[in-house]
Amino acid sequence: MFAPEDVKKALEKAQHLVVFTGAGVSAESGVPTFRDALTGLWENFDPEALATPEAFAENPDFVWGWYEWRRKLLLEVQPNPAHIAIAELAKRVPKFTLITQNVDDLHERAGSTDVLHLHGSLFTPRCFDCGRSYEFTQAPTLTKEQRITPPQCEHCSGNIRPGVVWFGESLPEAEFKAAFEAVQSCDLLLSVGTSGMVYPAAQLPEIAAQNNATVVHINPQKMSAITRHGYSLQGAAGEILPLLI
Ligand code: BJW
Ligand code: ZN
């Protein structure tokens, strides 16, 4: 038997299922997780040191080059069986909420709708100075050296920055509010492919557990269960989620 009987039962009788995802859900598509070691020009850098407004202000070409490299990678990969299984799960429960920390668009490309992106998106750049949105007009063009000067805002000439949430920045208010409400009212939460290190997103499974929801972690690493209604299914999301369906 693959999943504990209690997990199967919780899925069968779930009235409001929340799926909360992190970088691990996209790993099997070939997207490195956030805390994987970096390669190329960035290999001696901790991603946490690059994902800050200070790093961008100090060295925009370096940071923008990293994000353009990631945007290019995303345009070359496809959703994997985990993304597809999550889109399928949505159709099988009375109420469903998908909350992701990911800045990719692989959930949407697998057919999920109304995805709550807590940490923004690689595809919604805006001006670092005035905040006006900017539209990409071309596919990422990478230089051999990998540093790329960001485009300039046509209103104020400020540097264009990625539309993601960096450390020290607030999460988008509407998305966070909707996510917070969902975890307070759900009866089952699947936490998929996240290290649970980054707050306030990491609180969400804890809040669901405090409100008596069953919380199931799906991760190749063993995750500690938060309450007695908590489970850790150890393995790759692309293998476990299709089995749950
Ligand atoms: C698989 C798999 C497979 C592999 N299948 N699984 C409270 C306490 C302490 C600190 C704070 C706190 N509150 C706020 C903070 C500060 C900070 C924070 O949390 N710091 C911690 C590091 C300690 N938080 C913030 O600054 C947040 N803002 C905020 O709180 O605003 C209020 C405020 C304002 C001013 C001052 C202070 C507070 C903002 C956080 C924004 C995070 N942004 C990033 C970068 C986005 C852009 C980008 O991508 O470059 O978001 S950080 C990064 O981490 C990214 C991710 O979304 C996020 C989470 O990472 P995730 O998804 O869990 O990935 P990994 O790599 O960590 O884990 C992958 C997992 O997958 C692993 O477990 C693998 O085992 C698993 N896996 N293969 C299933 N096949
Ligand atoms: Zn501007």
CSV table of C-alpha atoms and ligand atoms in Angstrom, one decimal:
chain,number,residue,atom,x,y,z
A,1,MET,CA,0.0,0.0,0.0
A,2,PHE,CA,1.5,3.3,-1.1
A,3,ALA,CA,-0.4,6.0,0.9
A,4,PRO,CA,-1.6,5.6,4.5
A,5,GLU,CA,-5.2,4.7,4.6
A,6,ASP,CA,-5.9,8.0,6.4
A,7,VAL,CA,-4.5,10.1,3.5
A,8,LYS,CA,-6.7,8.2,1.0
A,9,LYS,CA,-9.7,8.8,3.2
A,10,ALA,CA,-8.9,12.4,3.7
A,11,LEU,CA,-8.7,12.9,-0.1
A,12,GLU,CA,-11.9,11.0,-0.7
A,13,LYS,CA,-13.9,13.1,1.7
A,14,ALA,CA,-12.1,16.4,1.2
A,15,GLN,CA,-14.5,19.4,0.9
A,16,HIS,CA,-11.9,22.0,0.4
A,17,LEU,CA,-8.5,20.9,-0.8
A,18,VAL,CA,-5.5,23.2,-0.8
A,19,VAL,CA,-2.4,22.4,-2.7
A,20,PHE,CA,0.6,24.4,-1.7
A,21,THR,CA,3.7,24.1,-3.9
A,22,GLY,CA,7.3,25.0,-4.0
A,23,ALA,CA,10.2,24.7,-6.4
A,24,GLY,CA,10.3,20.9,-6.0
A,25,VAL,CA,7.1,20.5,-8.0
A,26,SER,CA,8.9,21.9,-11.1
A,27,ALA,CA,12.2,19.9,-10.5
A,28,GLU,CA,11.1,17.0,-12.7
A,29,SER,CA,10.5,19.5,-15.5
A,30,GLY,CA,14.2,20.3,-15.4
A,31,VAL,CA,13.9,23.6,-13.4
A,32,PRO,CA,16.5,23.7,-10.6
A,33,THR,CA,15.0,24.2,-7.1
A,34,PHE,CA,15.7,27.6,-5.5
A,35,ARG,CA,18.3,26.1,-3.1
A,36,ASP,CA,20.1,23.9,-5.7
A,37,ALA,CA,23.7,25.0,-6.2
A,38,LEU,CA,24.0,27.7,-8.9
A,39,THR,CA,26.1,27.2,-12.0
A,40,GLY,CA,27.8,29.6,-14.5
A,41,LEU,CA,28.7,33.1,-13.5
A,42,TRP,CA,26.6,32.8,-10.4
A,43,GLU,CA,28.1,29.6,-9.0
A,44,ASN,CA,29.8,31.2,-6.1
A,45,PHE,CA,26.7,33.0,-5.0
A,46,ASP,CA,24.0,32.0,-2.6
A,47,PRO,CA,20.6,32.5,-4.4
A,48,GLU,CA,19.4,34.2,-1.2
A,49,ALA,CA,22.0,36.9,-1.7
A,50,LEU,CA,20.9,37.5,-5.3
A,51,ALA,CA,17.1,37.6,-4.6
A,52,THR,CA,17.2,40.9,-2.9
A,53,PRO,CA,16.5,44.5,-3.9
A,54,GLU,CA,19.9,45.5,-2.6
A,55,ALA,CA,21.7,43.0,-4.9
A,56,PHE,CA,19.8,44.3,-7.9
A,57,ALA,CA,20.5,47.9,-7.0
A,58,GLU,CA,24.2,47.2,-6.6
A,59,ASN,CA,24.6,45.0,-9.7
A,60,PRO,CA,21.6,45.1,-12.0
A,61,ASP,CA,23.4,43.4,-15.0
A,62,PHE,CA,24.4,40.4,-12.9
A,63,VAL,CA,21.0,39.9,-11.2
A,64,TRP,CA,19.0,40.6,-14.4
A,65,GLY,CA,21.3,38.1,-16.3
A,66,TRP,CA,20.4,35.4,-13.8
A,67,TYR,CA,16.7,36.0,-14.2
A,68,GLU,CA,16.9,36.2,-18.0
A,69,TRP,CA,18.7,32.8,-17.9
A,70,ARG,CA,15.9,31.4,-15.8
A,71,ARG,CA,13.2,32.9,-18.1
A,72,LYS,CA,15.0,31.3,-21.1
A,73,LEU,CA,15.1,27.9,-19.3
A,74,LEU,CA,11.4,28.1,-18.5
A,75,LEU,CA,10.5,28.7,-22.1
A,76,GLU,CA,12.3,25.4,-23.0
A,77,VAL,CA,10.6,23.1,-20.4
A,78,GLN,CA,7.2,21.6,-20.0
A,79,PRO,CA,4.9,20.8,-17.1
A,80,ASN,CA,5.5,17.4,-15.6
A,81,PRO,CA,3.1,14.7,-14.2
A,82,ALA,CA,2.9,16.6,-10.8
A,83,HIS,CA,1.6,19.8,-12.4
A,84,ILE,CA,-0.9,17.7,-14.5
A,85,ALA,CA,-2.1,15.7,-11.5
A,86,ILE,CA,-2.7,18.9,-9.5
A,87,ALA,CA,-4.8,20.3,-12.3
A,88,GLU,CA,-6.8,17.1,-12.4
A,89,LEU,CA,-7.3,17.0,-8.6
A,90,ALA,CA,-9.0,20.4,-8.9
A,91,LYS,CA,-11.8,18.8,-10.9
A,92,ARG,CA,-12.4,16.1,-8.3
A,93,VAL,CA,-13.2,18.1,-5.1
A,94,PRO,CA,-16.0,20.5,-4.3
A,95,LYS,CA,-13.6,23.3,-3.5
A,96,PHE,CA,-10.0,23.7,-4.6
A,97,THR,CA,-7.2,26.3,-4.0
A,98,LEU,CA,-3.8,26.2,-5.5
A,99,ILE,CA,-1.2,28.3,-3.8
A,100,THR,CA,2.3,28.4,-5.2
A,101,GLN,CA,5.6,30.0,-4.2
A,102,ASN,CA,6.9,29.4,-7.7
A,103,VAL,CA,7.6,32.2,-10.1
A,104,ASP,CA,7.2,29.9,-13.1
A,105,ASP,CA,4.0,29.4,-15.2
A,106,LEU,CA,4.1,25.6,-15.3
A,107,HIS,CA,0.9,25.2,-13.2
A,108,GLU,CA,-1.0,27.4,-15.7
A,109,ARG,CA,0.5,25.5,-18.6
A,110,ALA,CA,-0.8,22.3,-17.1
A,111,GLY,CA,-4.3,23.6,-17.0
A,112,SER,CA,-4.6,25.1,-13.5
A,113,THR,CA,-6.5,28.3,-13.1
A,114,ASP,CA,-6.7,31.0,-10.4
A,115,VAL,CA,-3.3,30.1,-9.2
A,116,LEU,CA,-2.2,32.2,-6.2
A,117,HIS,CA,1.4,33.2,-6.9
A,118,LEU,CA,2.7,34.3,-3.5
A,119,HIS,CA,6.2,35.2,-4.8
A,120,GLY,CA,5.2,36.9,-8.1
A,121,SER,CA,6.2,35.8,-11.6
A,122,LEU,CA,9.2,35.8,-13.9
A,123,PHE,CA,6.8,37.1,-16.6
A,124,THR,CA,5.6,40.3,-15.1
A,125,PRO,CA,8.5,42.6,-15.0
A,126,ARG,CA,8.2,46.2,-13.7
A,127,CYS,CA,10.2,49.4,-13.2
A,128,PHE,CA,12.5,49.3,-10.1
A,129,ASP,CA,11.9,53.0,-9.6
A,130,CYS,CA,8.3,53.9,-10.5
A,131,GLY,CA,6.7,50.4,-10.4
A,132,ARG,CA,5.1,50.7,-13.8
A,133,SER,CA,4.7,47.4,-15.5
A,134,TYR,CA,6.8,46.5,-18.5
A,135,GLU,CA,6.1,44.0,-21.3
A,136,PHE,CA,8.8,41.7,-22.6
A,137,THR,CA,9.1,42.3,-26.3
A,138,GLN,CA,11.5,39.6,-27.1
A,139,ALA,CA,12.6,36.2,-26.0
A,140,PRO,CA,15.6,36.3,-23.6
A,141,THR,CA,18.8,36.9,-25.5
A,142,LEU,CA,21.7,35.6,-23.5
A,143,THR,CA,25.2,36.8,-23.8
A,144,LYS,CA,28.1,34.4,-23.4
A,145,GLU,CA,29.2,36.3,-20.4
A,146,GLN,CA,25.7,36.1,-18.9
A,147,ARG,CA,25.5,39.6,-17.6
A,148,ILE,CA,22.7,41.5,-19.2
A,149,THR,CA,21.8,45.1,-18.8
A,150,PRO,CA,18.1,45.4,-17.9
A,151,PRO,CA,15.8,47.3,-20.2
A,152,GLN,CA,14.9,50.9,-19.1
A,153,CYS,CA,11.5,52.2,-18.2
A,154,GLU,CA,10.1,54.4,-20.9
A,155,HIS,CA,8.5,56.7,-18.3
A,156,CYS,CA,11.4,57.3,-15.9
A,157,SER,CA,14.4,55.5,-17.3
A,158,GLY,CA,14.6,53.3,-14.2
A,159,ASN,CA,15.9,49.8,-14.5
A,160,ILE,CA,13.3,47.1,-15.2
A,161,ARG,CA,13.3,44.4,-12.5
A,162,PRO,CA,11.8,40.9,-12.4
A,163,GLY,CA,8.2,40.8,-11.1
A,164,VAL,CA,9.1,38.5,-8.2
A,165,VAL,CA,9.1,39.0,-4.5
A,166,TRP,CA,12.5,39.4,-3.1
A,167,PHE,CA,13.6,39.0,0.6
A,168,GLY,CA,12.5,41.9,2.7
A,169,GLU,CA,9.6,42.7,0.3
A,170,SER,CA,5.9,42.3,1.0
A,171,LEU,CA,4.0,39.5,-0.6
A,172,PRO,CA,1.1,40.6,-2.9
A,173,GLU,CA,-1.7,41.5,-0.6
A,174,ALA,CA,-4.7,40.0,-2.4
A,175,GLU,CA,-2.9,36.7,-3.1
A,176,PHE,CA,-1.7,36.4,0.5
A,177,LYS,CA,-5.1,37.2,1.9
A,178,ALA,CA,-6.8,34.6,-0.3
A,179,ALA,CA,-4.2,32.0,0.6
A,180,PHE,CA,-4.6,32.8,4.3
A,181,GLU,CA,-8.4,32.4,4.1
A,182,ALA,CA,-8.1,29.2,2.2
A,183,VAL,CA,-5.8,27.5,4.7
A,184,GLN,CA,-8.1,28.6,7.5
A,185,SER,CA,-11.0,26.9,6.0
A,186,CYS,CA,-9.6,23.8,4.2
A,187,ASP,CA,-9.9,20.3,5.5
A,188,LEU,CA,-6.9,18.9,3.6
A,189,LEU,CA,-3.6,20.6,2.5
A,190,LEU,CA,-1.0,18.9,0.3
A,191,SER,CA,2.4,20.7,0.7
A,192,VAL,CA,4.4,19.7,-2.4
A,193,GLY,CA,8.1,20.2,-3.0
A,194,THR,CA,8.9,23.0,-0.6
A,195,SER,CA,11.6,23.2,2.0
A,196,GLY,CA,9.3,25.4,4.2
A,197,MET,CA,12.2,27.8,5.0
A,198,VAL,CA,10.7,31.0,3.7
A,199,TYR,CA,8.2,33.0,5.7
A,200,PRO,CA,5.4,34.0,5.7
A,201,ALA,CA,4.5,31.4,3.1
A,202,ALA,CA,5.9,28.6,5.3
A,203,GLN,CA,3.3,29.4,7.9
A,204,LEU,CA,0.4,28.3,5.7
A,205,PRO,CA,0.6,24.5,6.3
A,206,GLU,CA,1.0,25.3,10.0
A,207,ILE,CA,-2.2,27.4,10.0
A,208,ALA,CA,-4.1,24.7,8.2
A,209,ALA,CA,-2.9,22.2,10.8
A,210,GLN,CA,-3.9,24.5,13.7
A,211,ASN,CA,-7.4,24.6,12.1
A,212,ASN,CA,-7.6,20.8,12.2
A,213,ALA,CA,-6.9,20.2,8.5
A,214,THR,CA,-5.0,17.1,7.5
A,215,VAL,CA,-1.6,18.2,6.2
A,216,VAL,CA,0.4,15.9,3.9
A,217,HIS,CA,4.0,16.7,2.8
A,218,ILE,CA,5.2,15.3,-0.5
A,219,ASN,CA,8.9,15.6,-0.8
A,220,PRO,CA,11.9,13.2,-1.4
A,221,GLN,CA,13.2,14.5,1.9
A,222,LYS,CA,11.4,13.3,5.0
A,223,MET,CA,9.4,16.2,6.4
A,224,SER,CA,8.4,16.3,10.0
A,225,ALA,CA,4.7,16.1,10.5
A,226,ILE,CA,3.2,19.1,12.2
A,227,THR,CA,0.4,17.4,14.1
A,228,ARG,CA,-1.0,14.0,14.6
A,229,HIS,CA,-3.1,14.7,11.4
A,230,GLY,CA,0.1,15.2,9.5
A,231,TYR,CA,1.8,12.8,7.1
A,232,SER,CA,5.0,12.8,5.1
A,233,LEU,CA,4.9,10.9,1.8
A,234,GLN,CA,8.5,10.6,0.8
A,235,GLY,CA,9.3,10.7,-2.9
A,236,ALA,CA,9.1,12.7,-6.1
A,237,ALA,CA,6.0,14.8,-6.7
A,238,GLY,CA,5.7,13.5,-10.3
A,239,GLU,CA,5.5,10.0,-9.0
A,240,ILE,CA,3.4,10.4,-5.9
A,241,LEU,CA,0.7,12.8,-7.1
A,242,PRO,CA,-0.4,10.7,-10.1
A,243,LEU,CA,-0.7,7.7,-7.8
A,244,LEU,CA,-2.9,9.7,-5.4
A,245,ILE,CA,-5.3,10.3,-8.3
B,1,BJW,C1,11.1,17.9,-4.5
B,1,BJW,C2,11.6,17.3,-5.7
B,1,BJW,C3,10.6,16.5,-6.4
B,1,BJW,C4,13.2,18.4,-4.9
B,1,BJW,N1,9.4,16.4,-5.9
B,1,BJW,N2,9.9,17.7,-4.1
B,1,BJW,C5,10.0,35.0,10.1
B,1,BJW,C6,11.0,34.3,10.6
B,1,BJW,C7,12.3,34.4,9.9
B,1,BJW,C8,12.5,35.2,8.8
B,1,BJW,C9,11.4,35.9,8.3
B,1,BJW,C10,10.2,35.8,8.9
B,1,BJW,N3,9.3,36.5,8.2
B,1,BJW,C11,9.9,37.1,7.2
B,1,BJW,C12,11.2,36.7,7.2
B,1,BJW,C13,12.3,37.1,6.3
B,1,BJW,C14,12.2,36.3,5.0
B,1,BJW,C15,12.5,34.9,5.3
B,1,BJW,O1,11.6,34.1,5.3
B,1,BJW,N4,13.7,34.5,5.4
B,1,BJW,C16,14.1,33.1,5.7
B,1,BJW,C17,15.1,32.6,4.6
B,1,BJW,C18,14.5,32.9,7.1
B,1,BJW,N5,11.0,36.6,4.3
B,1,BJW,C19,10.8,37.6,3.5
B,1,BJW,O2,11.6,38.5,3.4
B,1,BJW,C20,9.4,37.7,2.8
B,1,BJW,N6,8.9,39.0,3.0
B,1,BJW,C21,8.3,39.4,4.1
B,1,BJW,O3,8.2,38.7,5.1
B,1,BJW,O4,7.8,40.7,4.1
B,1,BJW,C22,7.5,41.3,5.3
B,1,BJW,C23,8.8,42.0,5.7
B,1,BJW,C24,9.1,43.2,5.1
B,1,BJW,C25,10.3,43.8,5.4
B,1,BJW,C26,11.1,43.3,6.4
B,1,BJW,C27,10.8,42.0,7.0
B,1,BJW,C28,9.6,41.4,6.6
B,1,BJW,C29,9.6,37.6,1.3
B,1,BJW,C30,10.1,36.3,0.9
B,1,BJW,C31,10.3,36.2,-0.6
B,1,BJW,C32,10.9,34.9,-1.1
B,1,BJW,N7,11.3,35.0,-2.5
B,1,BJW,C33,12.0,33.9,-3.1
B,1,BJW,C34,12.7,34.4,-4.3
B,1,BJW,C35,11.7,34.7,-5.5
B,1,BJW,C36,12.3,35.1,-6.7
B,1,BJW,C37,13.2,34.0,-7.3
B,1,BJW,O5,12.8,32.9,-7.5
B,1,BJW,O6,14.4,34.3,-7.6
B,1,BJW,O7,11.0,32.9,-3.4
B,1,BJW,S1,13.1,33.1,-2.0
B,1,BJW,C38,12.9,31.5,-2.6
B,1,BJW,O8,12.4,30.6,-1.6
B,1,BJW,C39,11.7,31.6,-3.6
B,1,BJW,C40,10.9,30.4,-3.3
B,1,BJW,O9,9.6,30.6,-3.7
B,1,BJW,C41,11.1,30.3,-1.8
B,1,BJW,C42,10.7,29.0,-1.2
B,1,BJW,O10,11.6,28.0,-1.7
B,1,BJW,P1,11.1,26.6,-2.0
B,1,BJW,O11,10.0,26.6,-3.1
B,1,BJW,O12,10.7,25.9,-0.8
B,1,BJW,O13,12.3,25.9,-2.7
B,1,BJW,P2,13.6,25.2,-2.0
B,1,BJW,O14,14.7,25.1,-3.1
B,1,BJW,O15,14.0,25.8,-0.7
B,1,BJW,O16,13.1,23.7,-1.7
B,1,BJW,C43,12.8,22.8,-2.7
B,1,BJW,C44,12.2,21.5,-2.1
B,1,BJW,O17,11.8,20.7,-3.1
B,1,BJW,C45,13.2,20.8,-1.2
B,1,BJW,O18,12.6,20.4,0.0
B,1,BJW,C46,13.5,19.5,-2.0
B,1,BJW,O19,13.7,18.3,-1.2
B,1,BJW,C47,12.2,19.3,-2.8
B,1,BJW,N8,12.2,18.6,-4.0
B,1,BJW,N9,12.9,17.6,-5.9
B,1,BJW,C48,9.1,17.0,-4.7
B,1,BJW,N10,11.0,15.8,-7.5
B,2,ZN,ZN,9.8,53.8,-14.3
